[in-house]
Coordinates of C-alpha atoms and ligand atoms in Angstrom, one line a residue:
X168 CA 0.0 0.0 0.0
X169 CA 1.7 3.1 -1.4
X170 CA 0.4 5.4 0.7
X171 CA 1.9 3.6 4.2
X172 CA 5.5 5.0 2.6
X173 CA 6.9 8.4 3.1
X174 CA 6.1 11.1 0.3
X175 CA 9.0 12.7 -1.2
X176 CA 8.4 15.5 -0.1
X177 CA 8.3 14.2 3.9
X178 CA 11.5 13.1 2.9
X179 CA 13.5 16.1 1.2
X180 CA 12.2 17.4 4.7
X181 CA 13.7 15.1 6.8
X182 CA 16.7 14.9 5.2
X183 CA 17.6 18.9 4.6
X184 CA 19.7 19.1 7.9
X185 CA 21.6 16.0 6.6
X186 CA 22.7 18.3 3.6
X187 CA 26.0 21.1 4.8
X188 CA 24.7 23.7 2.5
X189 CA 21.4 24.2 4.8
X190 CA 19.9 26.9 3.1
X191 CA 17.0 25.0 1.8
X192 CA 17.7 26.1 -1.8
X193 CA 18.8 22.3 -2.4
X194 CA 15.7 21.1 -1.5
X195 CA 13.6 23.8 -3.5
X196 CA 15.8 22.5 -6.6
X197 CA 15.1 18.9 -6.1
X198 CA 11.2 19.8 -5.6
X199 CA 11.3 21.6 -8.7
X200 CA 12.5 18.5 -10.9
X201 CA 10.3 17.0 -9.0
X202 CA 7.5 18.8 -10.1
X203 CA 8.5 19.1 -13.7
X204 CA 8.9 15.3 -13.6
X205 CA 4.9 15.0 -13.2
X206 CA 4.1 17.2 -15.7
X207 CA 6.4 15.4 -18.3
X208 CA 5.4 11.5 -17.3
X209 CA 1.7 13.0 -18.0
X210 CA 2.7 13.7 -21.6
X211 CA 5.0 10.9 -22.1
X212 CA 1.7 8.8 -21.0
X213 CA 0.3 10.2 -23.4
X214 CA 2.4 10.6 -26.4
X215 CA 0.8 7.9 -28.5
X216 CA -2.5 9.5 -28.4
X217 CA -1.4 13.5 -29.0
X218 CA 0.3 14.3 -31.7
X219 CA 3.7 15.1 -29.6
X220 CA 5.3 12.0 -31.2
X221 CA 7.4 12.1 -34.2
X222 CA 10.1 14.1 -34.7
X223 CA 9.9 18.0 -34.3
X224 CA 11.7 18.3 -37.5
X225 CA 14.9 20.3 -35.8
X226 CA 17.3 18.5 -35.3
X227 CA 19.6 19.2 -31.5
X228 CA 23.5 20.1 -31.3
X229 CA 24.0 16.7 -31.3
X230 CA 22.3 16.2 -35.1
X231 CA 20.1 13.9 -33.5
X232 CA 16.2 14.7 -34.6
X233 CA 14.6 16.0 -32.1
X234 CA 11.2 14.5 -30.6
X235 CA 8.5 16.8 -30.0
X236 CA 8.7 15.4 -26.3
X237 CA 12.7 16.0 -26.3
X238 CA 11.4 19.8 -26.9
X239 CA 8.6 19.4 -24.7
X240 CA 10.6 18.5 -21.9
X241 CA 13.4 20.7 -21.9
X242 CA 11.0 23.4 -22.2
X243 CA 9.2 22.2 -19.0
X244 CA 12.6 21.4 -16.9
X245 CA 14.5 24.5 -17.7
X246 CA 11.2 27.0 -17.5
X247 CA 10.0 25.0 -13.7
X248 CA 13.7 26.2 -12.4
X249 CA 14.1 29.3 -14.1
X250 CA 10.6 30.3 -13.0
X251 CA 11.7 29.1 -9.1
X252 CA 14.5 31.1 -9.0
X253 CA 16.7 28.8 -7.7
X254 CA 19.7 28.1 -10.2
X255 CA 22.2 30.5 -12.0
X256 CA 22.6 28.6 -14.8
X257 CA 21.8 25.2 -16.9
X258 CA 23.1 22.6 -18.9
X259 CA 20.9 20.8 -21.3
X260 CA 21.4 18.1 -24.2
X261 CA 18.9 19.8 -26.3
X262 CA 20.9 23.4 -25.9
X263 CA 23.8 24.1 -28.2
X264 CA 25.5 26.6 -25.2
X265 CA 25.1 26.6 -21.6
X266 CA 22.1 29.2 -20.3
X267 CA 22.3 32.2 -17.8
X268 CA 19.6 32.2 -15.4
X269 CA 19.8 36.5 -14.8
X270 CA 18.0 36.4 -11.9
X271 CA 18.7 40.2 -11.5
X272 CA 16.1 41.0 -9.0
X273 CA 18.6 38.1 -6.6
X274 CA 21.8 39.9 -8.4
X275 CA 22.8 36.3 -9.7
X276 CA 22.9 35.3 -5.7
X277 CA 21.5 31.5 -6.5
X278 CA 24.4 29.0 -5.7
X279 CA 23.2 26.1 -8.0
X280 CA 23.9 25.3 -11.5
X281 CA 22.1 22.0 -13.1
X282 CA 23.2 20.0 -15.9
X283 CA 20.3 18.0 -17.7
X284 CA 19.6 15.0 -20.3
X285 CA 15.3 16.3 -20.6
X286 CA 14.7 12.8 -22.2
X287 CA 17.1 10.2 -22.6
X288 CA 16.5 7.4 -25.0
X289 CA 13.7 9.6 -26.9
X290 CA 14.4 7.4 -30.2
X291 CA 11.8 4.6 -27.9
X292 CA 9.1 7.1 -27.4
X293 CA 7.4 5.9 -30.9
X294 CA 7.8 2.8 -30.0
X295 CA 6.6 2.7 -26.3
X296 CA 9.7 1.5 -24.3
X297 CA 10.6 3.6 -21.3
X298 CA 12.3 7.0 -21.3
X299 CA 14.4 8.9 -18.6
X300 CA 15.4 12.2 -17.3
X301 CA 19.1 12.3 -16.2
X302 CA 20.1 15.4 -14.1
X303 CA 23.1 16.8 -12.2
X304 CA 23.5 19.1 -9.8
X305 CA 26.5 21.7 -8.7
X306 CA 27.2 24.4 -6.2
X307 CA 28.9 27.0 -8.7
X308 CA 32.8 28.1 -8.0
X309 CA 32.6 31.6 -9.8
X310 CA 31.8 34.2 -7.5
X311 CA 28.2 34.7 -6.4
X312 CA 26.5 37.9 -7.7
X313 CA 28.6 37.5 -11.3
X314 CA 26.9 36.2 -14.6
X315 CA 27.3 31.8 -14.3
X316 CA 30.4 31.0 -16.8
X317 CA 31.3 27.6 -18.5
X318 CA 34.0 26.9 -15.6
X319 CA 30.7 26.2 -13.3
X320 CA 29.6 23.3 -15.9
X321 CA 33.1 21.8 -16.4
X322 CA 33.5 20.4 -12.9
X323 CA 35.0 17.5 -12.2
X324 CA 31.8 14.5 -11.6
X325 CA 33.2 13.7 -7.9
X326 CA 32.0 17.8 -6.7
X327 CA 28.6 16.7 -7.8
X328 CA 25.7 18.1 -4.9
X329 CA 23.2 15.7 -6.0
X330 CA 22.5 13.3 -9.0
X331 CA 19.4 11.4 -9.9
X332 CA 17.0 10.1 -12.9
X333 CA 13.5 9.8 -13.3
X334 CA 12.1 6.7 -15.5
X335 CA 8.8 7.1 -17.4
X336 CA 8.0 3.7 -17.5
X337 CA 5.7 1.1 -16.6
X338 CA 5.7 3.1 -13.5
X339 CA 7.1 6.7 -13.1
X340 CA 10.0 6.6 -10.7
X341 CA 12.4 9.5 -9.3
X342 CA 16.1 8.2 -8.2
X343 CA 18.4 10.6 -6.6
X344 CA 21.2 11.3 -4.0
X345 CA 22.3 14.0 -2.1
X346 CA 25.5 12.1 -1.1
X347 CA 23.7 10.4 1.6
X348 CA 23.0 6.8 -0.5
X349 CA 20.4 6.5 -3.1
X350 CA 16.5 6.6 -2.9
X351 CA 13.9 5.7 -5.0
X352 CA 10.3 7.4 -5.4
X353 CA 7.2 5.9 -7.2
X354 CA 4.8 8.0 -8.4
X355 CA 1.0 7.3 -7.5
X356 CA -0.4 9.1 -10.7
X357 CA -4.0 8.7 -9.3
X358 CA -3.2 11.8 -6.4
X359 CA 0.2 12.8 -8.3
X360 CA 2.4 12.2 -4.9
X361 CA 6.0 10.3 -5.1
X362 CA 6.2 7.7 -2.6
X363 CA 9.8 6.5 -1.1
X364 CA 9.3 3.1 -2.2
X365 CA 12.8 1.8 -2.8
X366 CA 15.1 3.7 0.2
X367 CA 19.0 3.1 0.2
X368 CA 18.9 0.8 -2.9
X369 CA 22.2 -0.5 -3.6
X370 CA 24.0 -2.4 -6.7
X371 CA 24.7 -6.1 -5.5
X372 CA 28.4 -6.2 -5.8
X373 CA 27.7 -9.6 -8.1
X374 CA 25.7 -9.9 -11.0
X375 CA 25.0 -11.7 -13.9
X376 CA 22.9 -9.0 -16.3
X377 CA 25.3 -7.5 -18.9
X378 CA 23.6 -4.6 -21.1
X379 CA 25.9 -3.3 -24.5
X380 CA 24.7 -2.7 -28.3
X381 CA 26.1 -5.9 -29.4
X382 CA 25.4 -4.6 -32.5
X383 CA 29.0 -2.3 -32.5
X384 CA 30.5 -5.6 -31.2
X385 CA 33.2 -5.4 -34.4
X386 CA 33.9 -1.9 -33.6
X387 CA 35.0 -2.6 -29.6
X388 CA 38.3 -2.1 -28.4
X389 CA 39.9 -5.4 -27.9
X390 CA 39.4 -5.6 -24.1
X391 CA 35.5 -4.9 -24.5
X392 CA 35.0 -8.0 -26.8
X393 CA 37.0 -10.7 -24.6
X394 CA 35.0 -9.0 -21.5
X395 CA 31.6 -9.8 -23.3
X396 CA 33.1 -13.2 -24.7
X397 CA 33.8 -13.9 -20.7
X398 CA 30.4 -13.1 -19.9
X399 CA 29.0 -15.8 -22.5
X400 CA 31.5 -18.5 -21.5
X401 CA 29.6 -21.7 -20.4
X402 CA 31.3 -22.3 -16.9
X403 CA 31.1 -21.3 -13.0
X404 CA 28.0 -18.4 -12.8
X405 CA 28.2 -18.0 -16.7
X406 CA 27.0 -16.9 -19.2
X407 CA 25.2 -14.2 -18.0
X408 CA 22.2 -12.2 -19.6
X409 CA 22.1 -10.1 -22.2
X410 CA 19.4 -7.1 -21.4
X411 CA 19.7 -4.0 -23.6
X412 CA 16.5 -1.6 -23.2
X413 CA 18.7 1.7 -25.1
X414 CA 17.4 3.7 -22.4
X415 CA 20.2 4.0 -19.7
X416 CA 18.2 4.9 -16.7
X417 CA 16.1 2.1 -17.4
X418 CA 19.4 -0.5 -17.9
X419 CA 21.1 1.5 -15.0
X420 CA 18.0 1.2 -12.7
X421 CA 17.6 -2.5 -13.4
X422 CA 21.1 -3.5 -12.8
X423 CA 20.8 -1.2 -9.8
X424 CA 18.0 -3.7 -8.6
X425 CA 19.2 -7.3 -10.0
X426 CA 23.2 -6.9 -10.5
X427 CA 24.9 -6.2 -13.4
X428 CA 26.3 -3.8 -16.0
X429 CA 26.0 -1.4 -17.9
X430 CA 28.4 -0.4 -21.3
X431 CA 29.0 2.0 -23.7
X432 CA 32.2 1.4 -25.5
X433 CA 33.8 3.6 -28.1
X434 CA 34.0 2.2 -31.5
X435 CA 34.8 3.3 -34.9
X436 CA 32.0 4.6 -35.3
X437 CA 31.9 6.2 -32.2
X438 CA 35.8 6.8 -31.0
X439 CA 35.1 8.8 -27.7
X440 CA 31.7 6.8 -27.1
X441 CA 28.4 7.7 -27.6
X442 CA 27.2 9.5 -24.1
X443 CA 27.6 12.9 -22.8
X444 CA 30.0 12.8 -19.7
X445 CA 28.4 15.9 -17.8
X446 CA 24.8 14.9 -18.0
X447 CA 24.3 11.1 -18.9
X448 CA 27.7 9.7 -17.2
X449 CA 28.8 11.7 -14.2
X450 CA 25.6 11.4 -12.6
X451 CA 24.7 7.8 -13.1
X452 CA 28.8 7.6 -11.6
X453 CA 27.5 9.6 -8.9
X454 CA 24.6 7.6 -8.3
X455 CA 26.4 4.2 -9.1
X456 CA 29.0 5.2 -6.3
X457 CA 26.2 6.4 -3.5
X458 CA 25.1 2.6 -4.3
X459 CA 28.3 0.8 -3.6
X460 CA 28.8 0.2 -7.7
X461 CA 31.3 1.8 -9.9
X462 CA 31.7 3.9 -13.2
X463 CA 34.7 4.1 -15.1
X464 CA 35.7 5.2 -18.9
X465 CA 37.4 1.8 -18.7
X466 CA 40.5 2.6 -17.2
X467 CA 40.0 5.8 -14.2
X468 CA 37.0 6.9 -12.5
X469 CA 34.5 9.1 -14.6
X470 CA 34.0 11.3 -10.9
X471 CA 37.5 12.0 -11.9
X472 CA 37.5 13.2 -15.4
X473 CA 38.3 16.9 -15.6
X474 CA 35.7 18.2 -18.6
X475 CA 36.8 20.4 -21.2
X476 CA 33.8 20.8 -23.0
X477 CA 30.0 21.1 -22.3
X478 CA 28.9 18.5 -24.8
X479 CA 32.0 16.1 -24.7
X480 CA 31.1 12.0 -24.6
X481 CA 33.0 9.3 -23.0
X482 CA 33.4 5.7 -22.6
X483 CA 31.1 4.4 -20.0
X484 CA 31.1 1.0 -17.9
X485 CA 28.9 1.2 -15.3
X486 CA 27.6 -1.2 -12.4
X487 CA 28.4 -3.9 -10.3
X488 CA 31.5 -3.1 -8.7
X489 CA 33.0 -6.5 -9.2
X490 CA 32.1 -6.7 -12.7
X491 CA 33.7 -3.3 -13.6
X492 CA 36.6 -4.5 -11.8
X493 CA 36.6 -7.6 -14.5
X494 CA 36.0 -5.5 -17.5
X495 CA 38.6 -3.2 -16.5
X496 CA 40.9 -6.2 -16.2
X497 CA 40.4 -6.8 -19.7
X498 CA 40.7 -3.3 -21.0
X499 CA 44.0 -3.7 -18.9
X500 CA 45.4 -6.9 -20.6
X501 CA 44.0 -6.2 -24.1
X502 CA 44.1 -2.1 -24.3
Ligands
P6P207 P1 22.4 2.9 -29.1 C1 19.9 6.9 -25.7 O1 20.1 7.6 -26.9 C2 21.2 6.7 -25.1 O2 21.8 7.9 -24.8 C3 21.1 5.9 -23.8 O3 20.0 6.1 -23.1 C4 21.1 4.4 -24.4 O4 21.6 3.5 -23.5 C5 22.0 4.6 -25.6 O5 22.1 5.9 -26.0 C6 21.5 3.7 -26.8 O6 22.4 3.9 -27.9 O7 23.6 3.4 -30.0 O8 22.7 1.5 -28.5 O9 21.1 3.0 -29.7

């Protein structure tokens, strides 16, 4: 019975003294993605029936065409914090540059900047396989009461405040961290309320779920293709499964739950790899570390990576933390 569990917002309550930066402003932000996370899952429920579906005929920085919904939602996500007055500046896939929040009437005093992914995995909207938000949040190192600049955005992943995800799926869930270990909210739709339905969830340090576009397989560094050759040997607790949704928060938030992980390799095709660093990787790393897993670009730590550009992609490995260690092992002996 949902409504025995703590609502979120009981819980950002509870949990705001736990959080150094006391000024409640965290807690405003998170209630604000929270917020424009209901308003998105209703038209994401929706999309089949509206004519939101299909591409919007632009096409985003990245080339990729753009959904109506990828347009719907960043419009929704950046306009809930703008309007709340609680940021300085954002981050989004869908924006070519980086975007100054001039709250001049608080003389640029908001200490947040957030770094978003509106809707990941958009390409399954038409087809009705689950879709997430990504978002990352960071306390910015210019001087308050300046104009945000690009050095707030290219922080390293480990000076994250808070990291989470929300999944529009067969049920609407919001997954975050503060730093404190991860949480996990299902939306009841019916009254529109997140419950805590899934506190201090935690990757099994074992698993036996492995989730890569086998499809590049010919285009993997060596140490990739003897790692997922390894995972389909017949012997001890092999071979393992192969589960691929091509939405990360849903892979990501799976593995999270059952064990396993999570890759996305370079390849010819793709010679840095396919996802964003600032607002696909470092905050699944963030959240993958909260949860006792690990994220790496194959070789070092993605909290570790110092950025250099706003839109820059990386290899990603993602999961259990003993079977990153094993891939890594490979990338070692083969790279
Ligand atoms: P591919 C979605 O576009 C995404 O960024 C991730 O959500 C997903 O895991 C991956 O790319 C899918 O990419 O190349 O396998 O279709």
């Amino acid at each position: 019975m949902l409504h025995q569990h703590k609502t979120l917002g009981e819980f950002i309550n509870e949990n705001q003294h736990a959080f150094k930066y006391t000024t409640g402003e965290l807690s405003s932000l998170i209630n604000s993605i929270r917020l424009a996370a209901k308003v998105v899952n209703h038209e994401v429920n929706k999309a089949g029936l509206v004519d939101i579906t299909g591409a919007a005929g632009d096409v985003n920085v990245q080339g990729e065409a753009q959904q109506k919904l990828d347009v719907y939602a960043n419009d929704r996500f950046i306009q809930t914090m703008i309007n709340r007055n609680i940021v300085c500046g954002i981050t989004s896939e869908e924006e070519d540059d980086f975007i100054v929040v001039n709250s001049k009437d608080k003389n640029h005093q908001n200490k947040y900047v957030v770094l978003i992914d509106p809707l990941d995995g958009s390409s399954n909207i038409d087809v009705n396989v689950s879709v997430g938000t990504i978002f990352s949040i960071y306390r910015r190192i210019t001087p308050i009461g300046t104009p945000v600049t690009k050095e707030d955005f290219l922080q390293e992943g480990k000076h994250q405040v808070a990291a989470g995800y929300i999944i529009y799926g067969t049920s609407t869930m919001l997954v975050y961290s503060t730093g404190h270990g991860v949480n996990g909210f299902t939306l009841n739709p019916a009254i529109g309320t997140f419950y805590l339905s899934h506190p201090n969830m935690e990757f099994p340090e074992d698993g036996n779920i492995y989730s890569v576009n086998e499809g590049n397989y010919l285009e993997f560094p060596e140490g990739i293709k003897k790692y997922i050759k390894y995972c389909q040997q017949i012997e001890d607790d092999r071979p393992y499964t192969s589960r691929y949704i091509g939405s990360l928060a849903s892979d990501f938030h799976r593995n999270m739950i059952k064990g396993g992980i999570y890759m996305y390799p370079k390849s010819t095709k793709n010679p840095e790899g396919k996802l964003r660093l600032l607002y696909e990787c470092n905050p699944m790393a963030f959240l993958a570390e909260q949860a006792n897993g690990k994220a790496s670009d194959g070789y070092k730590r993605i909290l570790d990576i110092k950025p250099t550009q706003l839109h820059q992609r990386v290899p990603f490995i993602c999961g259990s933390r003993n079977m990153v260690d094993k891939a890594e092992e490979f990338m070692k002996q083969y790279s």
